GROMACS .gro file of C-alpha atoms in nm:
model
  401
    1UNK     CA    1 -13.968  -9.005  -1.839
    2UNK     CA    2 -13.637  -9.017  -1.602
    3UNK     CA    3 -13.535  -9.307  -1.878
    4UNK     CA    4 -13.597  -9.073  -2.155
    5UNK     CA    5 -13.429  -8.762  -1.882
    6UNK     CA    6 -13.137  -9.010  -1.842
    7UNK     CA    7 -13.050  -9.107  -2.235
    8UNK     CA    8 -13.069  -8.702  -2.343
    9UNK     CA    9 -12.841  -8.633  -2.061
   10UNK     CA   10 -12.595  -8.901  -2.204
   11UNK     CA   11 -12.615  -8.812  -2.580
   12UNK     CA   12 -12.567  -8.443  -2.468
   13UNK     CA   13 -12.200  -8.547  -2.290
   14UNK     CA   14 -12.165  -8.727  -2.620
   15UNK     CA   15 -12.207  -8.498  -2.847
   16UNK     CA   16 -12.011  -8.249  -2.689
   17UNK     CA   17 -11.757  -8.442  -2.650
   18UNK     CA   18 -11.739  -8.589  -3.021
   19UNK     CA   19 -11.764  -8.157  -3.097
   20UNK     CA   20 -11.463  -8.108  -2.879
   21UNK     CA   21 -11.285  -8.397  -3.048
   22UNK     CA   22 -11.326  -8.271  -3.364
   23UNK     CA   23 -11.227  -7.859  -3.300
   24UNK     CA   24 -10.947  -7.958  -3.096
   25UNK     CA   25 -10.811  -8.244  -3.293
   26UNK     CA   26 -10.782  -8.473  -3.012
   27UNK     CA   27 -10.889  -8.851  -2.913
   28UNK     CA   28 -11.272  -8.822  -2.841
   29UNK     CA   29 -11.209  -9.062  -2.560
   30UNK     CA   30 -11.045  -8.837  -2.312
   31UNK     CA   31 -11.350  -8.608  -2.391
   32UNK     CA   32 -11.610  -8.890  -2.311
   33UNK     CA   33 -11.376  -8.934  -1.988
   34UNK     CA   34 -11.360  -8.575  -1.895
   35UNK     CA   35 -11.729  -8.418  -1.983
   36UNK     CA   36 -11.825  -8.767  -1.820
   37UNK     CA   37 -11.649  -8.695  -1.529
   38UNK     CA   38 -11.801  -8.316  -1.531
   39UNK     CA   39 -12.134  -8.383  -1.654
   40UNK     CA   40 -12.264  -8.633  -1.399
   41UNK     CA   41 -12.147  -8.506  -1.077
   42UNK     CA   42 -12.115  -8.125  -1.163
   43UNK     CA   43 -12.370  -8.084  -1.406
   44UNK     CA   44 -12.654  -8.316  -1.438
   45UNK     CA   45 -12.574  -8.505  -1.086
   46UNK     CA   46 -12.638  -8.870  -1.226
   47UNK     CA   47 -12.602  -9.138  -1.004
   48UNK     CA   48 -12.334  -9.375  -1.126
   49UNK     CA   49 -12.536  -9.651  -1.033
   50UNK     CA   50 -12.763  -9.601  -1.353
   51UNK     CA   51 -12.469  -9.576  -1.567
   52UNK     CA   52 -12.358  -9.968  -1.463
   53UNK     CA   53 -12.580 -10.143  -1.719
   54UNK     CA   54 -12.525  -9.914  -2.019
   55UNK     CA   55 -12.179  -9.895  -1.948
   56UNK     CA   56 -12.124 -10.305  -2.023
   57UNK     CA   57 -12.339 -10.286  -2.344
   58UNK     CA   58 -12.123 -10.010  -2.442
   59UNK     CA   59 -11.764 -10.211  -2.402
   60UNK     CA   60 -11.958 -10.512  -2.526
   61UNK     CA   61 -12.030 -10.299  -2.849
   62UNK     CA   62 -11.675 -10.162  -2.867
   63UNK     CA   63 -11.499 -10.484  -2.821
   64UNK     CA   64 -11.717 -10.647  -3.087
   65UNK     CA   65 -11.641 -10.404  -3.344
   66UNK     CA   66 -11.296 -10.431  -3.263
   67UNK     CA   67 -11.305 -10.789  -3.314
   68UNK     CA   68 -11.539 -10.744  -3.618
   69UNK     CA   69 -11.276 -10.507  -3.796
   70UNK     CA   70 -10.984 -10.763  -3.721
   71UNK     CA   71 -10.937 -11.034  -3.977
   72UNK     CA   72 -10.893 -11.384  -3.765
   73UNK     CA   73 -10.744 -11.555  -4.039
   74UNK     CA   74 -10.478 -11.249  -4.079
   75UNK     CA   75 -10.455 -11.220  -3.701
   76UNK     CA   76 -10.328 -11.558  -3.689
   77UNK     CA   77 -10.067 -11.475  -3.977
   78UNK     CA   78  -9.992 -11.196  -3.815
   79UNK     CA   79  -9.923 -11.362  -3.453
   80UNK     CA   80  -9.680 -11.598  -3.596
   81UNK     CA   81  -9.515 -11.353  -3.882
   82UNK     CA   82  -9.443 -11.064  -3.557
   83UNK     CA   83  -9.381 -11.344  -3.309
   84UNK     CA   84  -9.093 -11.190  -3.199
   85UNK     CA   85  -9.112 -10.847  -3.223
   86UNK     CA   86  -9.437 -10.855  -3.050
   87UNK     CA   87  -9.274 -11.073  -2.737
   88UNK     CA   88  -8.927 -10.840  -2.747
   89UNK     CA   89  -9.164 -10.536  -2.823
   90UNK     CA   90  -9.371 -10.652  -2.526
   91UNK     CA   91  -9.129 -10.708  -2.287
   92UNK     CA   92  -8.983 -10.359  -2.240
   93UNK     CA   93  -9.306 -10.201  -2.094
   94UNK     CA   94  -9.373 -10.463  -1.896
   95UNK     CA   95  -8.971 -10.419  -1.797
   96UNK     CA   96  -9.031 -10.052  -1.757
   97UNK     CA   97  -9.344 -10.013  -1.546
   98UNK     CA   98  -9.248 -10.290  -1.352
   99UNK     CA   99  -8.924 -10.100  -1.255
  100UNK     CA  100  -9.141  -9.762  -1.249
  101UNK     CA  101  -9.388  -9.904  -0.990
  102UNK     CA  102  -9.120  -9.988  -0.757
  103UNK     CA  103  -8.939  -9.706  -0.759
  104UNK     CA  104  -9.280  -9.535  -0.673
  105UNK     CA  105  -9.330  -9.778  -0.392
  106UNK     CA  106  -9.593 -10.018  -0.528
  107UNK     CA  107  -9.591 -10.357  -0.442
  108UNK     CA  108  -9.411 -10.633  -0.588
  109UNK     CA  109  -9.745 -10.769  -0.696
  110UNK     CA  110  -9.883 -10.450  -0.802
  111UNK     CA  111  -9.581 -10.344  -1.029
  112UNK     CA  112  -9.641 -10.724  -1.222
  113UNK     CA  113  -9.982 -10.666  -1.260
  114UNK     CA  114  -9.878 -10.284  -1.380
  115UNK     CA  115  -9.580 -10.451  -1.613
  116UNK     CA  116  -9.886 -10.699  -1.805
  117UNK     CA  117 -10.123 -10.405  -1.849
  118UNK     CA  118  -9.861 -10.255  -2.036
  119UNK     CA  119  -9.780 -10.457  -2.268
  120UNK     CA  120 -10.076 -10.349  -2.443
  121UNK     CA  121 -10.029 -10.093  -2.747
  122UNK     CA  122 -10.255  -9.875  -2.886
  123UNK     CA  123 -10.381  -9.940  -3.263
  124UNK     CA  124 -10.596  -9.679  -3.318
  125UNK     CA  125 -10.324  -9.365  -3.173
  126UNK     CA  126 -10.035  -9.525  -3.366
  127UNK     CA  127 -10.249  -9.545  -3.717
  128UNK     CA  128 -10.386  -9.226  -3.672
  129UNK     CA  129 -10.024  -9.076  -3.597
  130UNK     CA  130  -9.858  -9.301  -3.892
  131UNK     CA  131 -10.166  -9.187  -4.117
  132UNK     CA  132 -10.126  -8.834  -4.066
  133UNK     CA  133  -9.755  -8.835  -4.121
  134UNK     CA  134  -9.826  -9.048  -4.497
  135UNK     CA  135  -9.625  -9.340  -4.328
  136UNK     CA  136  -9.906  -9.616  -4.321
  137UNK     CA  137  -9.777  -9.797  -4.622
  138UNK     CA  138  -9.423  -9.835  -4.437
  139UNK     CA  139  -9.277 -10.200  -4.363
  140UNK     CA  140  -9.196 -10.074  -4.004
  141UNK     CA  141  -9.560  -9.913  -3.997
  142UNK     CA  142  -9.732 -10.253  -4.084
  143UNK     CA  143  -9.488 -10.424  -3.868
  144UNK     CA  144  -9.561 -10.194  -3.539
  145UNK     CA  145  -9.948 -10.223  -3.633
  146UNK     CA  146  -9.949 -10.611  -3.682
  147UNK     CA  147  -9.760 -10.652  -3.353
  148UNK     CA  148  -9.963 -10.426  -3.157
  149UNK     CA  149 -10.238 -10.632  -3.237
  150UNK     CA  150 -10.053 -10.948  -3.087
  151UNK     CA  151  -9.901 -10.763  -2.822
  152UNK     CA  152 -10.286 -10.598  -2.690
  153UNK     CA  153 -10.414 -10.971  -2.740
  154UNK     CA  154 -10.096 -11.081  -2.517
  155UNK     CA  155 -10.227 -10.789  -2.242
  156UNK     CA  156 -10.562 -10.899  -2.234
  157UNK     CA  157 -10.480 -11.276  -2.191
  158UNK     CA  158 -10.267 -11.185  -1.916
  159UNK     CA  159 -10.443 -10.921  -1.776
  160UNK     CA  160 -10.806 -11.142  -1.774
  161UNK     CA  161 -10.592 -11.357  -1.553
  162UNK     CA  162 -10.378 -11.214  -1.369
  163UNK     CA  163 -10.601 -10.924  -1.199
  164UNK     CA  164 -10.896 -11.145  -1.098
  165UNK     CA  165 -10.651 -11.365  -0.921
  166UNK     CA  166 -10.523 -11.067  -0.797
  167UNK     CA  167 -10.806 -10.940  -0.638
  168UNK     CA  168 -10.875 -11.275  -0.479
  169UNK     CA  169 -10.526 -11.221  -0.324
  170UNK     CA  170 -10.606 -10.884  -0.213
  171UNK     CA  171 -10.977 -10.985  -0.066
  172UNK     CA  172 -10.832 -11.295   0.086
  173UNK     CA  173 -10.549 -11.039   0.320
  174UNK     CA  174 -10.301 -11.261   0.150
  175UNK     CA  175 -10.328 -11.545   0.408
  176UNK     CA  176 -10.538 -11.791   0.221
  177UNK     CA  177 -10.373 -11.743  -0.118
  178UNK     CA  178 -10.040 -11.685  -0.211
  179UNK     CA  179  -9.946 -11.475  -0.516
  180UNK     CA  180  -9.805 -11.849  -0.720
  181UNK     CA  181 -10.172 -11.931  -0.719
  182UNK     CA  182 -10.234 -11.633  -0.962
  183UNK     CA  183 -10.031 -11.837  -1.210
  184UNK     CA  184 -10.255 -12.117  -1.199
  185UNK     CA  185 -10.587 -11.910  -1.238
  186UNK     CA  186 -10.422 -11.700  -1.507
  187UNK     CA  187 -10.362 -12.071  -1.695
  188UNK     CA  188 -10.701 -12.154  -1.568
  189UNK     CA  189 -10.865 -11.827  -1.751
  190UNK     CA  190 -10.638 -11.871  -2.067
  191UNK     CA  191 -10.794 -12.213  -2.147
  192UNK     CA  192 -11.152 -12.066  -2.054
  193UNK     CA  193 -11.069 -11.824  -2.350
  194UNK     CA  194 -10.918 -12.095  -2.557
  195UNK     CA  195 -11.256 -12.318  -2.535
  196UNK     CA  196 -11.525 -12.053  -2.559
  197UNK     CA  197 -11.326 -11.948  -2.859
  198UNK     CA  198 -11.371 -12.315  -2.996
  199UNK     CA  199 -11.727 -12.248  -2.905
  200UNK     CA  200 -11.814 -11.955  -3.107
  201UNK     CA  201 -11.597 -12.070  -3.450
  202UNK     CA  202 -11.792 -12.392  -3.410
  203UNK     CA  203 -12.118 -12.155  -3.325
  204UNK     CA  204 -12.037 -11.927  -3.649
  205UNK     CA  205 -11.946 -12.177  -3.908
  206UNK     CA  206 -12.264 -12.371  -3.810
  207UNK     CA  207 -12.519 -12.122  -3.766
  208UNK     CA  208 -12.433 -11.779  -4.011
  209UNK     CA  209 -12.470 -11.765  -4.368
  210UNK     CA  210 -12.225 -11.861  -4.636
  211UNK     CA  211 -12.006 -11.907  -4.338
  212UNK     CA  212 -11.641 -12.014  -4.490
  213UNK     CA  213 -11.297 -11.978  -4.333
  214UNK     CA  214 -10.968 -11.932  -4.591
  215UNK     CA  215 -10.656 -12.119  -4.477
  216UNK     CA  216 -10.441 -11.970  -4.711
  217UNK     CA  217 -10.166 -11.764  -4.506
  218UNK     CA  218  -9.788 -11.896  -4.516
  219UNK     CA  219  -9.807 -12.018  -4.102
  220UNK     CA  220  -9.762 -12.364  -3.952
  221UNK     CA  221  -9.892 -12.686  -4.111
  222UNK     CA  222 -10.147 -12.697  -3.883
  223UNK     CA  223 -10.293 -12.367  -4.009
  224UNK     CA  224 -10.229 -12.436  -4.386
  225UNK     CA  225 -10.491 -12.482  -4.642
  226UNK     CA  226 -10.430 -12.866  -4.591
  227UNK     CA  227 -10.391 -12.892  -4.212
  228UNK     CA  228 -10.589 -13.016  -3.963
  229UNK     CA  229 -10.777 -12.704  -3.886
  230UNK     CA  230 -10.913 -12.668  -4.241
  231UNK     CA  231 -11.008 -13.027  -4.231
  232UNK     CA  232 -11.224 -12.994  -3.920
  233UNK     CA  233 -11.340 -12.583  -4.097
  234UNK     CA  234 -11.450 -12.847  -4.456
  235UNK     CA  235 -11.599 -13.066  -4.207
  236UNK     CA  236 -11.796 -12.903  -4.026
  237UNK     CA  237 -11.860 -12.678  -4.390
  238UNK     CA  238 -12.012 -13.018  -4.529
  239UNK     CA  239 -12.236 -13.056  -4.208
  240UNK     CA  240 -12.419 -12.693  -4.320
  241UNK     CA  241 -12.499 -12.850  -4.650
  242UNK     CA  242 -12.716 -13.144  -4.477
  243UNK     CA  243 -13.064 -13.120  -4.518
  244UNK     CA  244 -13.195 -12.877  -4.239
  245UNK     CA  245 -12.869 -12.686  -4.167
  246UNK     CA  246 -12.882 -12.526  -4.501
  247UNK     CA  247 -13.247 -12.427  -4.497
  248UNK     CA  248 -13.175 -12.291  -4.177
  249UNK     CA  249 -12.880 -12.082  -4.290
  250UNK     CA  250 -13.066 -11.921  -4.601
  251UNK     CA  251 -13.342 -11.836  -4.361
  252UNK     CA  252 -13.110 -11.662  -4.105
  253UNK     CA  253 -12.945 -11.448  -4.405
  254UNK     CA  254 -13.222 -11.215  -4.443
  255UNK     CA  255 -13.079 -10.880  -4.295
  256UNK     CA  256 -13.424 -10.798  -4.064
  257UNK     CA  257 -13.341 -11.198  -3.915
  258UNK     CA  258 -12.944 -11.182  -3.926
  259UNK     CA  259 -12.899 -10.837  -3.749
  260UNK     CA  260 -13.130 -10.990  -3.398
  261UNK     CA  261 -12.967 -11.302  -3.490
  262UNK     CA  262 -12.617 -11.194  -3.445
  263UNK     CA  263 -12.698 -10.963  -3.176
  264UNK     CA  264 -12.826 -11.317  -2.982
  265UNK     CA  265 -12.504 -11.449  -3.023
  266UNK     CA  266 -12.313 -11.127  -2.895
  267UNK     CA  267 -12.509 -11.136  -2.598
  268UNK     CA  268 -12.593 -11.530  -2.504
  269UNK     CA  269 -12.184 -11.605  -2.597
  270UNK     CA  270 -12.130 -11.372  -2.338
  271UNK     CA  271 -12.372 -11.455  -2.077
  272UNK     CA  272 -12.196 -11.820  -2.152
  273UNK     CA  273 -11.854 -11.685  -2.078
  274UNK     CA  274 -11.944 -11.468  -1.815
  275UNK     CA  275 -12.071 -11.835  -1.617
  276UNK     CA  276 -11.714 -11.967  -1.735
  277UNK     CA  277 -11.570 -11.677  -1.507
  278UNK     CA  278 -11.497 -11.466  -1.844
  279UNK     CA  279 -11.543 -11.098  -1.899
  280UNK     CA  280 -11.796 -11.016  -2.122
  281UNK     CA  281 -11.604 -10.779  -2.293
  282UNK     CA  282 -11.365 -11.026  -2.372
  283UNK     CA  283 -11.585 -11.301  -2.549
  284UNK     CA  284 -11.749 -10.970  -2.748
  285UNK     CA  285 -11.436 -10.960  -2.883
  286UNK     CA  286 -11.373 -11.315  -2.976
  287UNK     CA  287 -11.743 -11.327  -3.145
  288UNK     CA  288 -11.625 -10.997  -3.338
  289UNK     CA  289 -11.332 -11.207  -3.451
  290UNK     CA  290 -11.546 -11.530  -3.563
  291UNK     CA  291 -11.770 -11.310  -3.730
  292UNK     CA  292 -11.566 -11.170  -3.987
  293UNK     CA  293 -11.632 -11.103  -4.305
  294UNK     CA  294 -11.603 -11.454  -4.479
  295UNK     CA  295 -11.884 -11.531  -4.305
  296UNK     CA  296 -12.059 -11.309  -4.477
  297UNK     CA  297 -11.994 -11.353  -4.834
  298UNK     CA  298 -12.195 -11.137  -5.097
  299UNK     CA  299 -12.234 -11.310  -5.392
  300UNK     CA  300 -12.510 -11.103  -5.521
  301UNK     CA  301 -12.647 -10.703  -5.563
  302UNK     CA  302 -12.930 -10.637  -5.395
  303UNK     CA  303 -13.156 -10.315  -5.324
  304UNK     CA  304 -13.052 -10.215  -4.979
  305UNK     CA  305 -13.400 -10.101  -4.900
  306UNK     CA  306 -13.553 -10.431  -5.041
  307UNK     CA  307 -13.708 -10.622  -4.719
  308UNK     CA  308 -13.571 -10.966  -4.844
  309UNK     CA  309 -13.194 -10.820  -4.883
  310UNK     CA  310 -12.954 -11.041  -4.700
  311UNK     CA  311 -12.751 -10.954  -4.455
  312UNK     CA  312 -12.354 -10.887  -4.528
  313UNK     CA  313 -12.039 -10.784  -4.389
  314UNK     CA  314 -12.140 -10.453  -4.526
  315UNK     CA  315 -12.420 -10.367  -4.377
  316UNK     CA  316 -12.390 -10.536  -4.062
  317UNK     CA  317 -12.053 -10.362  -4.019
  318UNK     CA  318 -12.236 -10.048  -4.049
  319UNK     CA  319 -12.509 -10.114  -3.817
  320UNK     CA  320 -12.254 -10.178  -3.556
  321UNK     CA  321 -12.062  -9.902  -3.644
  322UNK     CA  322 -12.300  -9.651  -3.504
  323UNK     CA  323 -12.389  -9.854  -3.246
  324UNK     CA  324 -12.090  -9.871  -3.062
  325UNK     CA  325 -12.050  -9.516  -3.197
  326UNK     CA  326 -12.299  -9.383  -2.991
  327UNK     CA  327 -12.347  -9.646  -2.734
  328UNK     CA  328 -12.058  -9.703  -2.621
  329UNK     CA  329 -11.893  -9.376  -2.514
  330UNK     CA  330 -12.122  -9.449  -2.246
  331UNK     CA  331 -11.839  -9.672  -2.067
  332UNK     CA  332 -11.578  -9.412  -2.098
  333UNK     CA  333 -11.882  -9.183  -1.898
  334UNK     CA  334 -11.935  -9.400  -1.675
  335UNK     CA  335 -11.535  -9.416  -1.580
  336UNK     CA  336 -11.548  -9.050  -1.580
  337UNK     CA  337 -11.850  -9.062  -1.363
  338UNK     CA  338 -11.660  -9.262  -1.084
  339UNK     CA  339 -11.359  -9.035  -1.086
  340UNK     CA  340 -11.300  -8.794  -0.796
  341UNK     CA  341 -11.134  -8.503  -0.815
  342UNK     CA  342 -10.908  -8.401  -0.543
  343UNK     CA  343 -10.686  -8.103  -0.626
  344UNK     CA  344 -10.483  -8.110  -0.335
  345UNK     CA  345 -10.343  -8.473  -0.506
  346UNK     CA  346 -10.318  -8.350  -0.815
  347UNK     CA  347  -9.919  -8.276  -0.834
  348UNK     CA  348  -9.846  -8.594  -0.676
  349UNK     CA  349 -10.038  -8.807  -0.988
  350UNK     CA  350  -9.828  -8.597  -1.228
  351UNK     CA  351  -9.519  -8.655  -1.055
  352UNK     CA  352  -9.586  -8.999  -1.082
  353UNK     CA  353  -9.741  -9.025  -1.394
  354UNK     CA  354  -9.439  -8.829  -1.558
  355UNK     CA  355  -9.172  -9.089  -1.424
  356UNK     CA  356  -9.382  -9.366  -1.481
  357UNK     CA  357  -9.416  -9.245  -1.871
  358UNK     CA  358  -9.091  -9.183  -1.913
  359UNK     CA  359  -8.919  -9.492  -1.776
  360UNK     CA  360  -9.170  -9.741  -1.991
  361UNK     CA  361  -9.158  -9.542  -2.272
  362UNK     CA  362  -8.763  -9.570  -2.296
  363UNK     CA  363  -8.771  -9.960  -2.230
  364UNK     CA  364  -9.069  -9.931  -2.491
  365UNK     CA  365  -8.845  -9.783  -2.768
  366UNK     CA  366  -8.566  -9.986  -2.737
  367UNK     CA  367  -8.677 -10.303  -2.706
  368UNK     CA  368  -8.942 -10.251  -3.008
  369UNK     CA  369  -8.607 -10.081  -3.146
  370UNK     CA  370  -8.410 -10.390  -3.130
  371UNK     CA  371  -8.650 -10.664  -3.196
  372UNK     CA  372  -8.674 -10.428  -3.498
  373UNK     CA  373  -8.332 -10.429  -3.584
  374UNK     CA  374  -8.200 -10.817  -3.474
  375UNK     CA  375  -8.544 -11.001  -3.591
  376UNK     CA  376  -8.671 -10.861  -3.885
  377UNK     CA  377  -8.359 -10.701  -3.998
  378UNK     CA  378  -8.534 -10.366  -4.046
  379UNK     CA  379  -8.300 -10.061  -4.140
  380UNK     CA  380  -8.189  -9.845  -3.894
  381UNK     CA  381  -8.486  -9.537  -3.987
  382UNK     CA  382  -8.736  -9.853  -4.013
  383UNK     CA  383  -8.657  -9.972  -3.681
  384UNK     CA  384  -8.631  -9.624  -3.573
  385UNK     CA  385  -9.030  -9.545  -3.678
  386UNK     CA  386  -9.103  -9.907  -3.532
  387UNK     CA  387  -9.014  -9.796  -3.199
  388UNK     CA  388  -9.166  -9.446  -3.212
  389UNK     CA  389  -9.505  -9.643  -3.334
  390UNK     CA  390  -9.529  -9.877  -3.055
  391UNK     CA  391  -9.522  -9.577  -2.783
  392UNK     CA  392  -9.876  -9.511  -2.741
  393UNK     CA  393 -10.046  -9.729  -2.510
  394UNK     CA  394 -10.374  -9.874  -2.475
  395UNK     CA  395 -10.684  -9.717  -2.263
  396UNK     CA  396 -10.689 -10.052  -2.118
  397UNK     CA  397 -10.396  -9.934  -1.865
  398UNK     CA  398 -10.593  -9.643  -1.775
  399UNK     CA  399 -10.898  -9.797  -1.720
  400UNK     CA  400 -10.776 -10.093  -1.539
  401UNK     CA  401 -10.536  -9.889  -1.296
   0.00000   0.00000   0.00000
């Protein structure tokens, strides 16, 4: 019964959390932080230590269905269409907190490993903002939200190599290892990611139904409909049609097979990658991004309650849609759950939290600003909203620092 003690315990921080949320009209997230934070050690005295394993299958569910909602084929377009804005765009927080973290007597290694963290932008805070304001269907709207996306997928390359290193560094006293070496594992780590993302689009297009990939963006030849990565996508397309792939694949696309089926490759991809020295919340992304939703093609209706119904992008993407819904708010708990509060501090962290905002945020705006402006050529109001969208930053900066 303590399991059963435990889980009603967590929905309850949940769901008053989500209720807050929703009164107040702010992001749920700080709620989940905050009530998680309050709950455990004031309320219902959890040990953190129980939190551990739901906390992973929580980001693993998040970072899935943030992979799952992003198009890979239009991420690619969208990589090399923003290249610039997204580098320009990227380099003024990293500028910014790098200078912040000095002046606030960090470390020279600390303030580059604040300055990649940074980099990162937050999609779902600049939608909701751009949304709310009718401004979604602006060019500088799509423009900040397509290079967001690069720039958080820039962070998370960086940051997947750079703090690891970092804490080897830090573990070794700095004698054995010297802070050049940090390069070499962040390299190291970016070509890890590179091949276990080879792994899962050749895992995907073999295994999942219908699976198909589109080349049919306006990037490099390589990309093109008639480059070498559709030839290798056809060829290994042609391979599915042999005798025994194919029966395979119509088996796998009934939804009560697909749904376990998909969950095994969310978890064993990531038990893979974890043994390549990977985060698994990284590789639940990358799987979210193979599995997208030419992969699961509906060519016909079927009745939704009908046992044989196959599985689709639609009702998969709802399935995981409540589970990361209510599964995992349990990570941002469990970061609650390890905060301390200490009062006496608590002037000091705004202090430095105000000129650390303020100094990134002005490099933010006007190098998002003028990559607006120079690049893309965007009128002065356009370039204007463009740097105003790219403000908000990711929760990966607060959870990592």
């Amino acid at each position: 019964m303590e399991f059963v003690q435990l889980l009603t315990m967590l929905m309850a921080i949940i769901f008053v959390s989500k209720v807050t949320a929703k009164v107040t009209g702010t992001v749920d997230i700080l709620w989940y932080i905050l009530f998680g934070l309050i709950g455990t050690q004031y309320v219902f005295h959890i040990d953190p230590s129980l939190l551990e394993n739901w906390s992973v299958l929580g980001i693993i569910f998040i970072m899935f269905y943030a992979g799952w909602k992003e198009d890979l084929i239009a991420f690619i377009a969208d990589l090399w269409k923003n290249k610039w804005i997204a580098l320009i765009g990227a380099a003024g927080p990293f500028v910014g907190a790098f200078i912040a973290y000095n002046l606030l007597n960090f470390t020279l290694q600390e303030s580059i490993v604040a300055g990649f963290i940074f980099t990162s932008t937050a999609i779902p805070y600049t939608i909701g903002v751009l949304r709310s304001l009718g401004l979604e269907q602006s060019l500088a709207a799509k423009t900040a939200t397509s290079s967001a996306v690069v720039d958080n997928f820039i962070s998370v390359l960086l940051a997947v190599g750079i703090l690891p290193a970092y804490a080897l560094l830090v573990a070794n006293g700095g004698d054995a290892i010297g802070f050049n070496d940090i390069w070499f594992q962040l390299l190291e780590q970016i070509g890890l990611i590179v091949f276990a993302f080879i792994i899962f689009g050749i895992l995907g297009l073999l295994i999942l139904p219908d699976a198909r990939m589109h080349m049919r963006m306006n990037i490099p030849h390589v990309f093109q409909q008639n480059g070498a990565m559709a030839q290798v996508t056809y060829f290994i397309y042609k391979i599915r049609q042999a005798p025994g792939f194919y029966e395979v694949s119509k088996i796998m696309s009934n939804m009560r097979i697909g749904i376990p089926m998909t969950l095994l490759l969310v978890f064993g991809l990531a038990w893979l990658a974890d043994s390549l020295g990977l985060h698994p919340a990284i590789t639940a992304y990358l799987v979210g991004l193979m599995l997208h939703v030419d992969m699961f093609h509906e060519t016909k209706i079927h009745n939704p309650s009908d046992a044989e119904t196959p599985i689709t992008y639609k009702n998969l993407g709802v399935f995981f849609y409540f589970v990361q819904e209510w599964i995992g708010p349990i990570f941002f708990i469990h970061l609650g759950s390890q905060l301390i509060a200490n009062w006496s501090q608590a002037g000091t962290v705004i202090f430095y939290a105000l000129i650390a905002g303020i100094i990134i945020a002005f490099f933010q705006f006007w190098s998002a600003y003028f990559a607006g402006r120079k690049t893309s050529g965007l009128p002065e109001y356009e370039a204007t909203l463009l740097g105003l969208g790219m403000l908000p930053y990711d929760i990966i900066a607060f959870v990592v620092l």
